[in-house]
PDB file of C-alpha atoms in Angstrom:
ATOM      1  CA  MET A   1      10.313  26.953 -51.666  1.00 48.00           C
ATOM      2  CA  PRO A   2       8.588  26.099 -48.414  1.00 49.00           C
ATOM      3  CA  SER A   3      10.755  25.951 -45.373  1.00 49.00           C
ATOM      4  CA  PRO A   4      11.165  22.525 -43.781  1.00 48.00           C
ATOM      5  CA  LEU A   5       9.263  21.723 -40.652  1.00 45.00           C
ATOM      6  CA  ARG A   6      11.167  22.455 -37.527  1.00 47.00           C
ATOM      7  CA  ARG A   7      11.155  20.215 -34.489  1.00 45.00           C
ATOM      8  CA  SER A   8      10.172  22.168 -31.417  1.00 42.00           C
ATOM      9  CA  PRO A   9      13.064  22.423 -28.944  1.00 43.00           C
ATOM     10  CA  LEU A  10      10.658  22.023 -26.014  1.00 41.00           C
ATOM     11  CA  ARG A  11       9.091  18.673 -25.326  1.00 41.00           C
ATOM     12  CA  THR A  12       6.710  18.555 -22.462  1.00 41.00           C
ATOM     13  CA  THR A  13       6.489  14.729 -22.355  1.00 44.00           C
ATOM     14  CA  ALA A  14       8.617  11.968 -23.746  1.00 42.00           C
ATOM     15  CA  PRO A  15       8.064   8.201 -23.805  1.00 45.00           C
ATOM     16  CA  ALA A  16      10.439   6.291 -21.703  1.00 46.00           C
ATOM     17  CA  ALA A  17      12.623   3.539 -23.068  1.00 42.00           C
ATOM     18  CA  ASP A  18       9.937   0.955 -22.406  1.00 45.00           C
ATOM     19  CA  GLY A  19       7.355   3.012 -24.286  1.00 45.00           C
ATOM     20  CA  VAL A  20       5.468   4.004 -21.197  1.00 46.00           C
ATOM     21  CA  ARG A  21       4.696   7.732 -20.653  1.00 45.00           C
ATOM     22  CA  ARG A  22       5.619   8.465 -17.033  1.00 48.00           C
ATOM     23  CA  PRO A  23       3.551  10.507 -14.625  1.00 46.00           C
ATOM     24  CA  ALA A  24       3.895  14.279 -14.643  1.00 49.00           C
ATOM     25  CA  GLY A  25       6.657  14.511 -12.077  1.00 71.00           C
ATOM     26  CA  ARG A  26       7.477  14.579  -8.436  1.00 82.00           C
ATOM     27  CA  THR A  27       4.669  17.020  -7.480  1.00 85.00           C
ATOM     28  CA  GLY A  28       2.144  14.500  -8.820  1.00 87.00           C
ATOM     29  CA  ASP A  29       3.888  11.652  -7.041  1.00 89.00           C
ATOM     30  CA  LEU A  30       3.884  13.535  -3.700  1.00 92.00           C
ATOM     31  CA  ALA A  31       0.226  14.318  -4.118  1.00 94.00           C
ATOM     32  CA  LEU A  32      -0.631  10.669  -4.667  1.00 94.00           C
ATOM     33  CA  VAL A  33       1.475   9.667  -1.647  1.00 96.00           C
ATOM     34  CA  ALA A  34      -0.345  12.238   0.558  1.00 96.00           C
ATOM     35  CA  VAL A  35      -3.772  11.103  -0.679  1.00 96.00           C
ATOM     36  CA  PHE A  36      -3.108   7.459  -0.013  1.00 97.00           C
ATOM     37  CA  ALA A  37      -1.530   8.141   3.368  1.00 97.00           C
ATOM     38  CA  ALA A  38      -4.735  10.030   4.259  1.00 96.00           C
ATOM     39  CA  LEU A  39      -6.801   7.104   2.915  1.00 96.00           C
ATOM     40  CA  VAL A  40      -5.081   4.619   5.212  1.00 96.00           C
ATOM     41  CA  ALA A  41      -5.671   7.017   8.116  1.00 95.00           C
ATOM     42  CA  ALA A  42      -9.298   7.372   7.302  1.00 94.00           C
ATOM     43  CA  LEU A  43      -9.801   3.566   7.001  1.00 93.00           C
ATOM     44  CA  ALA A  44      -7.954   3.119  10.335  1.00 90.00           C
ATOM     45  CA  LEU A  45     -10.460   5.407  12.020  1.00 87.00           C
ATOM     46  CA  THR A  46     -13.513   3.377  11.021  1.00 83.00           C
ATOM     47  CA  PRO A  47     -15.119   1.461  13.890  1.00 71.00           C
ATOM     48  CA  ALA A  48     -12.871  -1.356  15.022  1.00 66.00           C
ATOM     49  CA  LEU A  49     -13.940  -4.797  16.062  1.00 67.00           C
ATOM     50  CA  PRO A  50     -12.412  -5.951  19.386  1.00 59.00           C
ATOM     51  CA  THR A  51     -10.636  -9.316  19.323  1.00 60.00           C
ATOM     52  CA  GLY A  52     -10.391 -10.226  22.979  1.00 53.00           C
ATOM     53  CA  PRO A  53      -7.353 -10.374  25.202  1.00 53.00           C
ATOM     54  CA  VAL A  54      -4.822 -10.144  22.392  1.00 59.00           C
ATOM     55  CA  GLY A  55      -5.716  -6.491  21.949  1.00 60.00           C
ATOM     56  CA  VAL A  56      -5.193  -6.078  18.194  1.00 70.00           C
ATOM     57  CA  PRO A  57      -8.511  -4.810  16.770  1.00 72.00           C
ATOM     58  CA  ILE A  58      -9.871  -5.597  13.364  1.00 78.00           C
ATOM     59  CA  THR A  59      -9.878  -2.456  11.205  1.00 85.00           C
ATOM     60  CA  LEU A  60      -9.704  -1.471   7.563  1.00 90.00           C
ATOM     61  CA  GLN A  61      -6.111  -0.287   7.785  1.00 91.00           C
ATOM     62  CA  THR A  62      -4.730  -3.237   5.824  1.00 93.00           C
ATOM     63  CA  LEU A  63      -7.240  -2.502   3.001  1.00 95.00           C
ATOM     64  CA  GLY A  64      -5.592   0.885   2.719  1.00 95.00           C
ATOM     65  CA  LEU A  65      -2.204  -0.695   2.740  1.00 96.00           C
ATOM     66  CA  MET A  66      -3.085  -3.075  -0.059  1.00 97.00           C
ATOM     67  CA  LEU A  67      -4.451  -0.197  -2.091  1.00 97.00           C
ATOM     68  CA  CYS A  68      -1.238   1.764  -1.615  1.00 97.00           C
ATOM     69  CA  GLY A  69       0.818  -0.899  -3.266  1.00 96.00           C
ATOM     70  CA  ALA A  70      -1.706  -2.261  -5.759  1.00 97.00           C
ATOM     71  CA  VAL A  71      -2.618   1.231  -7.132  1.00 96.00           C
ATOM     72  CA  LEU A  72       0.585   3.246  -6.757  1.00 95.00           C
ATOM     73  CA  GLY A  73       3.238   0.606  -7.293  1.00 95.00           C
ATOM     74  CA  PRO A  74       6.129  -0.306  -4.960  1.00 96.00           C
ATOM     75  CA  TRP A  75       7.901   2.924  -4.199  1.00 95.00           C
ATOM     76  CA  ARG A  76       5.034   5.423  -3.977  1.00 96.00           C
ATOM     77  CA  GLY A  77       2.949   2.791  -2.146  1.00 96.00           C
ATOM     78  CA  ALA A  78       5.714   2.170   0.399  1.00 97.00           C
ATOM     79  CA  LEU A  79       6.208   5.870   0.834  1.00 97.00           C
ATOM     80  CA  ALA A  80       2.482   6.410   1.482  1.00 97.00           C
ATOM     81  CA  ALA A  81       2.527   3.664   4.103  1.00 97.00           C
ATOM     82  CA  LEU A  82       5.647   5.180   5.714  1.00 98.00           C
ATOM     83  CA  VAL A  83       4.100   8.637   5.741  1.00 98.00           C
ATOM     84  CA  TYR A  84       1.020   7.240   7.441  1.00 97.00           C
ATOM     85  CA  LEU A  85       3.195   5.489  10.052  1.00 97.00           C
ATOM     86  CA  LEU A  86       5.236   8.580  10.754  1.00 97.00           C
ATOM     87  CA  MET A  87       2.124  10.699  11.117  1.00 96.00           C
ATOM     88  CA  GLY A  88       0.860   8.389  13.833  1.00 96.00           C
ATOM     89  CA  LEU A  89       4.205   8.076  15.633  1.00 96.00           C
ATOM     90  CA  ALA A  90       4.513  11.903  15.529  1.00 96.00           C
ATOM     91  CA  GLY A  91       1.289  12.207  17.528  1.00 94.00           C
ATOM     92  CA  LEU A  92      -1.475  12.530  15.041  1.00 95.00           C
ATOM     93  CA  PRO A  93      -4.413  10.241  16.071  1.00 94.00           C
ATOM     94  CA  VAL A  94      -4.453   8.198  12.889  1.00 93.00           C
ATOM     95  CA  PHE A  95      -4.028   4.583  14.303  1.00 92.00           C
ATOM     96  CA  ALA A  96      -6.922   2.327  15.120  1.00 86.00           C
ATOM     97  CA  GLY A  97      -9.153   3.841  17.849  1.00 82.00           C
ATOM     98  CA  GLY A  98      -7.479   7.201  17.498  1.00 87.00           C
ATOM     99  CA  ALA A  99      -4.257   5.987  19.047  1.00 89.00           C
ATOM    100  CA  ALA A 100      -1.074   7.948  18.393  1.00 90.00           C
ATOM    101  CA  GLY A 101       2.480   8.458  19.576  1.00 93.00           C
ATOM    102  CA  LEU A 102       5.452   6.282  20.307  1.00 94.00           C
ATOM    103  CA  ALA A 103       3.500   4.394  23.010  1.00 92.00           C
ATOM    104  CA  VAL A 104       1.915   2.237  20.350  1.00 91.00           C
ATOM    105  CA  LEU A 105       5.281   0.646  19.759  1.00 91.00           C
ATOM    106  CA  ALA A 106       4.881  -1.030  23.155  1.00 89.00           C
ATOM    107  CA  GLY A 107       1.502  -2.465  22.200  1.00 88.00           C
ATOM    108  CA  PRO A 108       0.465  -5.630  20.371  1.00 87.00           C
ATOM    109  CA  SER A 109      -0.202  -3.836  17.133  1.00 89.00           C
ATOM    110  CA  ALA A 110       3.403  -2.501  16.829  1.00 93.00           C
ATOM    111  CA  GLY A 111       4.714  -5.253  14.623  1.00 93.00           C
ATOM    112  CA  PHE A 112       1.822  -4.951  12.178  1.00 94.00           C
ATOM    113  CA  LEU A 113       2.270  -1.191  11.924  1.00 95.00           C
ATOM    114  CA  LEU A 114       6.028  -1.344  11.474  1.00 96.00           C
ATOM    115  CA  ALA A 115       5.600  -3.880   8.619  1.00 97.00           C
ATOM    116  CA  TYR A 116       3.281  -1.629   6.557  1.00 97.00           C
ATOM    117  CA  PRO A 117       5.922   0.071   4.386  1.00 97.00           C
ATOM    118  CA  ALA A 118       7.519  -3.333   3.467  1.00 98.00           C
ATOM    119  CA  GLY A 119       4.073  -4.775   2.867  1.00 97.00           C
ATOM    120  CA  ALA A 120       3.158  -2.026   0.477  1.00 98.00           C
ATOM    121  CA  LEU A 121       6.519  -2.384  -1.297  1.00 98.00           C
ATOM    122  CA  VAL A 122       5.986  -6.081  -1.901  1.00 98.00           C
ATOM    123  CA  THR A 123       2.355  -5.578  -2.920  1.00 98.00           C
ATOM    124  CA  GLY A 124       3.362  -2.881  -5.390  1.00 97.00           C
ATOM    125  CA  ALA A 125       6.262  -4.850  -6.846  1.00 97.00           C
ATOM    126  CA  LEU A 126       4.135  -7.907  -7.539  1.00 97.00           C
ATOM    127  CA  ALA A 127       1.185  -5.819  -8.871  1.00 96.00           C
ATOM    128  CA  ARG A 128       3.540  -3.980 -11.295  1.00 95.00           C
ATOM    129  CA  ALA A 129       5.169  -7.221 -12.412  1.00 95.00           C
ATOM    130  CA  GLY A 130       1.795  -8.713 -13.184  1.00 94.00           C
ATOM    131  CA  ALA A 131       0.675  -5.608 -15.068  1.00 93.00           C
ATOM    132  CA  ARG A 132       3.841  -5.674 -17.242  1.00 92.00           C
ATOM    133  CA  ARG A 133       3.053  -9.303 -18.133  1.00 92.00           C
ATOM    134  CA  GLY A 134      -0.560  -8.648 -19.021  1.00 90.00           C
ATOM    135  CA  ALA A 135      -1.844 -10.268 -15.809  1.00 93.00           C
ATOM    136  CA  ALA A 136      -2.745  -7.194 -13.755  1.00 92.00           C
ATOM    137  CA  VAL A 137      -5.452  -8.824 -11.672  1.00 95.00           C
ATOM    138  CA  LEU A 138      -3.336 -11.828 -10.847  1.00 96.00           C
ATOM    139  CA  GLY A 139      -0.406  -9.659  -9.942  1.00 96.00           C
ATOM    140  CA  ALA A 140      -2.476  -7.434  -7.677  1.00 97.00           C
ATOM    141  CA  ALA A 141      -3.981 -10.526  -5.956  1.00 97.00           C
ATOM    142  CA  ALA A 142      -0.548 -12.091  -5.425  1.00 98.00           C
ATOM    143  CA  GLY A 143       0.840  -8.782  -4.162  1.00 97.00           C
ATOM    144  CA  CYS A 144      -1.995  -8.289  -1.703  1.00 97.00           C
ATOM    145  CA  LEU A 145      -1.696 -11.840  -0.472  1.00 97.00           C
ATOM    146  CA  LEU A 146       2.093 -11.809  -0.026  1.00 98.00           C
ATOM    147  CA  GLY A 147       2.670  -8.135   0.800  1.00 97.00           C
ATOM    148  CA  GLY A 148      -0.597  -7.052   2.396  1.00 96.00           C
ATOM    149  CA  ILE A 149      -1.051 -10.212   4.463  1.00 96.00           C
ATOM    150  CA  ALA A 150       2.035 -12.443   4.717  1.00 97.00           C
ATOM    151  CA  VAL A 151       4.620  -9.668   5.150  1.00 97.00           C
ATOM    152  CA  VAL A 152       2.389  -7.788   7.624  1.00 96.00           C
ATOM    153  CA  TYR A 153       1.766 -10.889   9.635  1.00 96.00           C
ATOM    154  CA  ALA A 154       5.442 -11.740   9.598  1.00 96.00           C
ATOM    155  CA  GLY A 155       5.944  -8.466  11.476  1.00 95.00           C
ATOM    156  CA  GLY A 156       2.835  -8.569  13.510  1.00 93.00           C
ATOM    157  CA  VAL A 157       2.917 -12.043  15.014  1.00 94.00           C
ATOM    158  CA  PRO A 158       6.286 -11.455  16.823  1.00 94.00           C
ATOM    159  CA  GLY A 159       4.974  -8.170  18.054  1.00 90.00           C
ATOM    160  CA  MET A 160       1.837  -9.897  19.454  1.00 89.00           C
ATOM    161  CA  ALA A 161       3.923 -12.495  21.159  1.00 91.00           C
ATOM    162  CA  LEU A 162       6.289  -9.943  22.761  1.00 90.00           C
ATOM    163  CA  ALA A 163       3.626  -7.512  23.938  1.00 86.00           C
ATOM    164  CA  GLY A 164       1.101 -10.132  25.007  1.00 83.00           C
ATOM    165  CA  GLY A 165       3.462 -12.580  26.741  1.00 86.00           C
ATOM    166  CA  LEU A 166       2.596 -15.302  24.244  1.00 88.00           C
ATOM    167  CA  SER A 167       4.707 -17.924  22.664  1.00 91.00           C
ATOM    168  CA  PRO A 168       5.251 -17.553  18.854  1.00 90.00           C
ATOM    169  CA  ALA A 169       2.914 -20.454  18.246  1.00 93.00           C
ATOM    170  CA  GLU A 170       0.172 -18.979  20.427  1.00 90.00           C
ATOM    171  CA  ALA A 171       0.488 -15.618  18.691  1.00 90.00           C
ATOM    172  CA  ALA A 172       0.397 -17.238  15.257  1.00 91.00           C
ATOM    173  CA  TRP A 173      -2.747 -19.159  16.289  1.00 91.00           C
ATOM    174  CA  ALA A 174      -4.335 -15.941  17.587  1.00 87.00           C
ATOM    175  CA  SER A 175      -3.560 -14.084  14.341  1.00 88.00           C
ATOM    176  CA  LEU A 176      -5.677 -16.616  12.368  1.00 89.00           C
ATOM    177  CA  ARG A 177      -8.788 -14.746  13.438  1.00 87.00           C
ATOM    178  CA  TYR A 178      -7.721 -11.891  11.148  1.00 89.00           C
ATOM    179  CA  VAL A 179      -7.298 -14.011   8.017  1.00 92.00           C
ATOM    180  CA  PRO A 180     -10.926 -14.205   6.768  1.00 92.00           C
ATOM    181  CA  GLY A 181     -11.348 -10.430   7.014  1.00 91.00           C
ATOM    182  CA  ASP A 182      -8.050  -9.839   5.297  1.00 94.00           C
ATOM    183  CA  LEU A 183      -9.022 -12.087   2.440  1.00 96.00           C
ATOM    184  CA  VAL A 184     -12.190 -10.053   1.933  1.00 95.00           C
ATOM    185  CA  LYS A 185     -10.073  -6.867   1.937  1.00 96.00           C
ATOM    186  CA  LEU A 186      -7.824  -8.482  -0.679  1.00 97.00           C
ATOM    187  CA  VAL A 187     -10.790  -9.012  -2.998  1.00 97.00           C
ATOM    188  CA  VAL A 188     -11.921  -5.421  -2.532  1.00 97.00           C
ATOM    189  CA  ALA A 189      -8.481  -4.030  -3.115  1.00 97.00           C
ATOM    190  CA  VAL A 190      -7.988  -6.058  -6.345  1.00 97.00           C
ATOM    191  CA  VAL A 191     -11.373  -4.932  -7.634  1.00 97.00           C
ATOM    192  CA  VAL A 192     -10.640  -1.265  -6.860  1.00 96.00           C
ATOM    193  CA  ALA A 193      -7.104  -1.445  -8.265  1.00 96.00           C
ATOM    194  CA  ALA A 194      -8.343  -3.013 -11.471  1.00 94.00           C
ATOM    195  CA  ALA A 195     -10.966  -0.249 -11.936  1.00 95.00           C
ATOM    196  CA  VAL A 196      -8.414   2.460 -11.301  1.00 94.00           C
ATOM    197  CA  HIS A 197      -5.897   0.973 -13.778  1.00 91.00           C
ATOM    198  CA  ARG A 198      -8.535   0.551 -16.439  1.00 90.00           C
ATOM    199  CA  ALA A 199      -9.114   4.311 -16.163  1.00 90.00           C
ATOM    200  CA  SER A 200      -5.422   5.163 -15.847  1.00 88.00           C
ATOM    201  CA  PRO A 201      -3.405   2.212 -17.175  1.00 83.00           C
ATOM    202  CA  ARG A 202      -0.029   3.947 -16.838  1.00 84.00           C
ATOM    203  CA  LEU A 203      -0.365   4.779 -13.144  1.00 85.00           C
ATOM    204  CA  LEU A 204       0.998   1.542 -11.809  1.00 83.00           C
ATOM    205  CA  LEU A 205       3.932   1.568 -14.256  1.00 77.00           C
ATOM    206  CA  GLY A 206       5.256   4.940 -12.929  1.00 67.00           C
ATOM    207  CA  ARG A 207       7.656   5.365 -10.097  1.00 58.00           C
TER     208      ARG A 207
END
């Protein structure tokens, strides 16, 4: 009589309670965080456009921030943004124009930079929520708008006012010059994130 089939005691992967197969583990997560932190740094070092006396240049940093959240989800995205921020504060020349060190905290860009982890967290949370409801593109767009723009501006405008000797209203008015470019970045981030998640649909639903 043939012996019954035995279930292997070792299972390399297992579906989670929600039916989603999770990423390989912490090593993979850390690799993704490192890659996206490096991506933000690379985008920050692209040629910047000066913006006059306010002193906050227009760069592609916020595109990298949006991609952190929209591609990796809230926690890995926020961690990637935090790693990037800590790299710069530790002295690596990864901020716009090759700036680095704690001195940037006294400059007009400080509020924007400090808001990056929170911005990535909000972007990722909304992008993941949209993906779980079958509206990935809408979720990514809402995340980039609220996290990658609104949250970052909420931190950046007070920093501009403090460092530039401006009133909050003057700083808010000055920040409007960044909005058109950030909306273009939003579109690019959503298109890229959608392409990534078509190729790897479970990535956003991981950690």
